[in-house]
mmCIF file of C-alpha atoms in Angstrom:
data_model
loop_
_atom_site.group_PDB
_atom_site.id
_atom_site.type_symbol
_atom_site.label_atom_id
_atom_site.label_comp_id
_atom_site.label_asym_id
_atom_site.label_seq_id
_atom_site.Cartn_x
_atom_site.Cartn_y
_atom_site.Cartn_z
ATOM 1 C CA GLU A 1 0.342 0.244 0.050
ATOM 2 C CA PRO A 2 1.349 3.407 -0.853
ATOM 3 C CA GLU A 3 2.982 5.692 2.161
ATOM 4 C CA VAL A 4 3.912 8.994 2.488
ATOM 5 C CA THR A 5 7.581 8.764 3.923
ATOM 6 C CA GLN A 6 9.488 11.078 5.970
ATOM 7 C CA THR A 7 12.876 11.875 7.354
ATOM 8 C CA PRO A 8 14.506 12.048 9.920
ATOM 9 C CA SER A 9 12.290 10.574 11.995
ATOM 10 C CA HIS A 10 14.096 12.554 14.522
ATOM 11 C CA GLN A 11 16.503 15.233 14.715
ATOM 12 C CA VAL A 12 18.877 17.023 18.009
ATOM 13 C CA THR A 13 19.473 20.654 16.888
ATOM 14 C CA GLN A 14 20.455 23.846 18.654
ATOM 15 C CA MET A 15 19.034 26.786 18.556
ATOM 16 C CA GLY A 16 19.416 28.996 15.230
ATOM 17 C CA GLN A 17 20.288 26.257 13.337
ATOM 18 C CA GLU A 18 18.655 25.465 9.965
ATOM 19 C CA VAL A 19 16.557 22.306 9.687
ATOM 20 C CA ILE A 20 14.608 20.256 7.010
ATOM 21 C CA LEU A 21 12.929 17.823 7.271
ATOM 22 C CA ARG A 22 12.151 15.532 3.938
ATOM 23 C CA CYS A 23 8.639 13.745 2.922
ATOM 24 C CA VAL A 24 7.914 11.535 -0.069
ATOM 25 C CA PRO A 25 4.023 11.793 -0.134
ATOM 26 C CA ILE A 26 2.525 9.316 -1.888
ATOM 27 C CA SER A 27 3.026 9.657 -5.871
ATOM 28 C CA ASN A 28 0.223 9.950 -7.531
ATOM 29 C CA HIS A 29 -0.810 12.838 -5.215
ATOM 30 C CA LEU A 30 -1.023 16.522 -5.954
ATOM 31 C CA TYR A 31 -1.637 18.181 -2.514
ATOM 32 C CA PHE A 32 0.795 18.016 -0.286
ATOM 33 C CA TYR A 33 0.640 19.789 3.858
ATOM 34 C CA TRP A 34 2.990 20.071 6.736
ATOM 35 C CA TYR A 35 1.581 19.807 10.135
ATOM 36 C CA ARG A 36 2.865 19.293 13.255
ATOM 37 C CA GLN A 37 2.109 18.251 17.091
ATOM 38 C CA ILE A 38 4.092 20.133 19.994
ATOM 39 C CA LEU A 39 3.655 17.074 22.937
ATOM 40 C CA GLY A 40 0.400 17.046 24.645
ATOM 41 C CA GLN A 41 -1.417 19.780 22.600
ATOM 42 C CA LYS A 42 -3.324 18.947 19.047
ATOM 43 C CA VAL A 43 -2.230 18.989 15.903
ATOM 44 C CA GLU A 44 -1.588 22.226 13.559
ATOM 45 C CA PHE A 45 -2.035 22.704 9.908
ATOM 46 C CA LEU A 46 1.330 24.639 9.225
ATOM 47 C CA VAL A 47 1.586 25.205 4.795
ATOM 48 C CA SER A 48 -0.512 24.030 1.697
ATOM 49 C CA PHE A 49 0.653 23.069 -1.137
ATOM 50 C CA TYR A 50 -0.256 22.643 -4.175
ATOM 51 C CA ASN A 51 0.519 22.817 -8.512
ATOM 52 C CA ASN A 52 4.169 24.050 -6.681
ATOM 53 C CA GLU A 53 2.977 27.272 -4.949
ATOM 54 C CA ILE A 54 1.478 27.694 -1.420
ATOM 55 C CA SER A 55 -2.576 27.775 -1.358
ATOM 56 C CA GLU A 56 -2.486 28.472 2.352
ATOM 57 C CA LYS A 57 -0.518 29.005 5.251
ATOM 58 C CA SER A 58 -1.349 29.101 9.083
ATOM 59 C CA GLU A 59 -0.018 32.262 11.220
ATOM 60 C CA ILE A 60 3.172 29.802 12.663
ATOM 61 C CA PHE A 61 4.467 29.470 9.188
ATOM 62 C CA ASP A 62 6.358 32.817 9.765
ATOM 63 C CA ASP A 63 9.264 34.095 7.331
ATOM 64 C CA GLN A 64 11.662 31.659 9.517
ATOM 65 C CA PHE A 65 9.829 28.697 7.532
ATOM 66 C CA SER A 66 9.789 27.443 3.918
ATOM 67 C CA VAL A 67 8.794 24.385 1.631
ATOM 68 C CA GLU A 68 9.991 23.213 -1.856
ATOM 69 C CA ARG A 69 9.061 20.416 -3.803
ATOM 70 C CA PRO A 70 12.564 20.671 -5.477
ATOM 71 C CA ASP A 71 12.153 17.368 -8.072
ATOM 72 C CA GLY A 72 9.073 16.308 -8.206
ATOM 73 C CA SER A 73 8.798 13.629 -5.347
ATOM 74 C CA ASN A 74 10.400 14.559 -2.621
ATOM 75 C CA PHE A 75 9.024 18.044 -0.375
ATOM 76 C CA THR A 76 10.509 19.623 2.396
ATOM 77 C CA LEU A 77 10.158 21.793 5.011
ATOM 78 C CA LYS A 78 12.975 24.365 6.229
ATOM 79 C CA ILE A 79 13.195 25.610 9.428
ATOM 80 C CA ARG A 80 15.541 28.674 8.657
ATOM 81 C CA SER A 81 16.391 29.364 12.239
ATOM 82 C CA THR A 82 15.267 27.149 15.005
ATOM 83 C CA LYS A 83 13.974 28.369 18.164
ATOM 84 C CA LEU A 84 13.138 26.250 21.348
ATOM 85 C CA GLU A 85 9.491 26.606 20.571
ATOM 86 C CA ASP A 86 9.894 24.908 17.231
ATOM 87 C CA SER A 87 10.091 21.613 18.522
ATOM 88 C CA ALA A 88 7.534 19.279 17.729
ATOM 89 C CA MET A 89 6.283 16.563 15.845
ATOM 90 C CA TYR A 90 5.776 17.500 11.987
ATOM 91 C CA PHE A 91 3.754 16.000 10.059
ATOM 92 C CA CYS A 92 3.510 15.346 6.283
ATOM 93 C CA ALA A 93 0.602 14.450 4.657
ATOM 94 C CA SER A 94 -0.786 14.285 0.598
ATOM 95 C CA SER A 95 -4.245 13.878 -0.587
ATOM 96 C CA ASP A 96 -5.829 13.649 -4.516
ATOM 97 C CA ARG A 97 -8.176 15.640 -3.616
ATOM 98 C CA SER A 98 -9.155 18.881 -1.779
ATOM 99 C CA PRO A 99 -10.260 17.706 1.530
ATOM 100 C CA SER A 100 -13.029 20.199 0.756
ATOM 101 C CA ASN A 101 -14.159 17.568 -2.251
ATOM 102 C CA THR A 102 -14.567 14.360 0.196
ATOM 103 C CA GLY A 103 -10.744 14.163 -0.029
ATOM 104 C CA GLU A 104 -8.527 12.206 3.088
ATOM 105 C CA LEU A 105 -5.296 13.427 3.690
ATOM 106 C CA PHE A 106 -2.709 10.523 4.156
ATOM 107 C CA PHE A 107 0.177 10.957 7.108
ATOM 108 C CA GLY A 108 3.820 9.800 6.915
ATOM 109 C CA GLU A 109 4.945 8.498 10.615
ATOM 110 C CA GLY A 110 6.175 12.200 11.404
ATOM 111 C CA SER A 111 10.046 13.545 12.036
ATOM 112 C CA ARG A 112 10.451 14.417 15.587
ATOM 113 C CA LEU A 113 12.548 18.209 15.682
ATOM 114 C CA THR A 114 14.228 18.591 19.616
ATOM 115 C CA VAL A 115 15.481 22.187 19.625
ATOM 116 C CA LEU A 116 18.171 22.650 22.903
ATOM 117 C CA ASP B 1 -8.343 30.134 18.456
ATOM 118 C CA GLN B 2 -10.356 26.586 18.623
ATOM 119 C CA GLN B 3 -12.888 25.683 15.928
ATOM 120 C CA VAL B 4 -12.631 22.370 16.979
ATOM 121 C CA LYS B 5 -12.820 20.919 20.036
ATOM 122 C CA GLN B 6 -12.874 17.491 21.956
ATOM 123 C CA ASN B 7 -13.507 18.361 25.516
ATOM 124 C CA SER B 8 -12.733 15.331 26.986
ATOM 125 C CA PRO B 9 -9.279 14.438 26.713
ATOM 126 C CA SER B 10 -9.455 10.398 27.823
ATOM 127 C CA LEU B 11 -12.276 7.855 27.349
ATOM 128 C CA SER B 12 -12.345 4.727 29.159
ATOM 129 C CA VAL B 13 -14.468 1.669 28.201
ATOM 130 C CA GLN B 14 -14.933 -1.827 29.215
ATOM 131 C CA GLU B 15 -14.192 -4.337 25.492
ATOM 132 C CA GLY B 16 -17.437 -5.182 23.625
ATOM 133 C CA ARG B 17 -19.662 -1.842 25.234
ATOM 134 C CA ILE B 18 -19.728 0.924 22.980
ATOM 135 C CA SER B 19 -17.315 4.169 22.943
ATOM 136 C CA ILE B 20 -18.889 7.389 21.896
ATOM 137 C CA LEU B 21 -16.215 10.382 21.171
ATOM 138 C CA ASN B 22 -17.716 13.602 20.741
ATOM 139 C CA CYS B 23 -16.659 16.763 18.848
ATOM 140 C CA ASP B 24 -17.753 20.044 18.660
ATOM 141 C CA TYR B 25 -17.414 22.802 16.409
ATOM 142 C CA THR B 26 -17.503 26.752 16.501
ATOM 143 C CA ASN B 27 -17.118 27.523 12.121
ATOM 144 C CA SER B 28 -20.367 27.375 10.040
ATOM 145 C CA MET B 29 -18.390 26.897 6.903
ATOM 146 C CA PHE B 30 -17.211 23.433 7.663
ATOM 147 C CA ASP B 31 -18.528 21.724 5.206
ATOM 148 C CA TYR B 32 -17.031 18.248 5.487
ATOM 149 C CA PHE B 33 -15.438 15.902 9.074
ATOM 150 C CA LEU B 34 -12.980 13.303 9.150
ATOM 151 C CA TRP B 35 -12.159 11.290 12.256
ATOM 152 C CA TYR B 36 -8.245 10.296 12.434
ATOM 153 C CA LYS B 37 -6.617 7.743 14.876
ATOM 154 C CA LYS B 38 -3.487 7.817 15.897
ATOM 155 C CA TYR B 39 -0.578 5.073 17.884
ATOM 156 C CA PRO B 40 2.108 6.449 19.351
ATOM 157 C CA ALA B 41 4.468 7.091 17.126
ATOM 158 C CA GLU B 42 2.408 6.737 14.369
ATOM 159 C CA GLY B 43 1.122 9.838 11.677
ATOM 160 C CA PRO B 44 -3.048 9.643 12.130
ATOM 161 C CA THR B 45 -4.691 7.734 9.901
ATOM 162 C CA PHE B 46 -7.805 8.160 8.608
ATOM 163 C CA LEU B 47 -10.978 6.599 10.094
ATOM 164 C CA ILE B 48 -14.478 7.727 8.359
ATOM 165 C CA SER B 49 -15.784 10.887 7.380
ATOM 166 C CA ILE B 50 -19.097 12.451 6.686
ATOM 167 C CA SER B 51 -20.242 15.359 4.805
ATOM 168 C CA SER B 52 -22.382 17.966 5.353
ATOM 169 C CA ILE B 53 -25.357 16.771 3.959
ATOM 170 C CA LYS B 54 -25.716 13.934 5.314
ATOM 171 C CA ASP B 55 -26.416 12.887 9.579
ATOM 172 C CA LYS B 56 -25.210 9.289 9.659
ATOM 173 C CA ASN B 57 -22.484 7.623 7.996
ATOM 174 C CA GLU B 58 -21.532 3.779 9.159
ATOM 175 C CA ASP B 59 -18.428 1.333 8.314
ATOM 176 C CA GLY B 60 -17.869 -1.771 9.865
ATOM 177 C CA ARG B 61 -17.716 -0.802 13.743
ATOM 178 C CA PHE B 62 -17.516 2.985 13.623
ATOM 179 C CA THR B 63 -20.175 5.174 12.677
ATOM 180 C CA VAL B 64 -19.863 8.930 12.902
ATOM 181 C CA PHE B 65 -23.153 10.850 13.322
ATOM 182 C CA LEU B 66 -23.345 14.503 12.821
ATOM 183 C CA ASN B 67 -25.988 17.030 14.389
ATOM 184 C CA LYS B 68 -25.446 20.598 12.167
ATOM 185 C CA SER B 69 -27.788 22.662 14.472
ATOM 186 C CA ALA B 70 -25.756 21.848 17.287
ATOM 187 C CA LYS B 71 -22.043 21.760 15.688
ATOM 188 C CA HIS B 72 -21.474 18.381 16.979
ATOM 189 C CA LEU B 73 -20.211 15.061 15.747
ATOM 190 C CA SER B 74 -19.536 11.975 17.410
ATOM 191 C CA LEU B 75 -17.656 9.033 16.388
ATOM 192 C CA HIS B 76 -19.528 5.567 17.907
ATOM 193 C CA ILE B 77 -17.543 2.779 18.444
ATOM 194 C CA VAL B 78 -19.276 -0.381 18.875
ATOM 195 C CA PRO B 79 -17.992 -3.121 20.001
ATOM 196 C CA SER B 80 -15.094 -1.546 21.251
ATOM 197 C CA GLN B 81 -11.569 -4.087 21.568
ATOM 198 C CA PRO B 82 -8.575 -3.312 23.337
ATOM 199 C CA GLY B 83 -6.635 -2.477 19.613
ATOM 200 C CA ASP B 84 -9.242 0.607 19.080
ATOM 201 C CA SER B 85 -7.201 1.996 22.479
ATOM 202 C CA ALA B 86 -5.790 4.798 20.637
ATOM 203 C CA VAL B 87 -6.136 9.103 20.263
ATOM 204 C CA TYR B 88 -8.878 10.275 18.160
ATOM 205 C CA PHE B 89 -9.149 13.370 16.101
ATOM 206 C CA CYS B 90 -12.036 14.582 15.212
ATOM 207 C CA ALA B 91 -10.961 17.306 12.206
ATOM 208 C CA ALA B 92 -13.860 19.265 9.875
ATOM 209 C CA SER B 93 -12.993 21.346 6.645
ATOM 210 C CA GLY B 94 -15.144 23.524 4.246
ATOM 211 C CA GLY B 95 -14.674 27.399 2.960
ATOM 212 C CA THR B 96 -13.491 27.860 -0.595
ATOM 213 C CA GLY B 97 -10.039 27.642 -1.787
ATOM 214 C CA ALA B 98 -8.703 24.436 -4.102
ATOM 215 C CA ASN B 99 -7.218 22.685 -0.870
ATOM 216 C CA SER B 100 -8.665 23.823 2.523
ATOM 217 C CA LYS B 101 -6.793 22.456 4.829
ATOM 218 C CA LEU B 102 -8.212 20.358 7.679
ATOM 219 C CA THR B 103 -8.655 21.812 11.658
ATOM 220 C CA PHE B 104 -8.250 19.380 13.821
ATOM 221 C CA GLY B 105 -9.320 18.524 17.748
ATOM 222 C CA LYS B 106 -6.348 18.017 20.461
ATOM 223 C CA GLY B 107 -7.987 15.194 20.651
ATOM 224 C CA ILE B 108 -9.009 12.215 23.225
ATOM 225 C CA THR B 109 -7.198 9.042 24.516
ATOM 226 C CA LEU B 110 -9.272 6.527 23.971
ATOM 227 C CA SER B 111 -8.423 3.131 26.540
ATOM 228 C CA VAL B 112 -10.523 -0.178 25.636
ATOM 229 C CA ARG B 113 -9.803 -2.551 28.833
ATOM 230 C CA PRO B 114 -9.946 -6.268 27.988
#
């Protein structure tokens, strides 16, 4: 069964360092997302990506964050200068349809980011 | 800004009994609702969904009920099994745009006792 894969599964970094989280969405999917879950809190939307551009982003997704689909298969989330409060589990998700068009999201297993 | 609320953080039920997980929402633009299940160290997995034009959707042991006037939905699991023990997230989408995002609740931890 096709699945969304994420790397790394866990990354520890120093505050101020750049981090890139990688995702390989399901191959025929067109919509891509990053969500995050801070420990003990809800799953929060970060950004959605469609047709090679950001279609929506949350207030969390400030100038320190960027996304890219560099080669048609990978979908990356970059945090330019990490802060302590960026520590969270980051989930990549993809869909073949818009969620508003009865499209479910398929999530990866997550990348745990720990900022020291 | 809690547009999707799961007010009970946890629920414990006996194996074989019914589990009822509740969810409330505030945004009238939401028109599609989903339940996701999450095991530790795994990503959320889709469980069941319902469109706002329906008030019930059933899939095996799982049934989702939607009460639009009350802005309330619930997930019923019957009979509950120990393998159902997980965190359950209610999510909603809607409004305009090609790919409306999902808004999640905080989740509820279900424990099914053998």
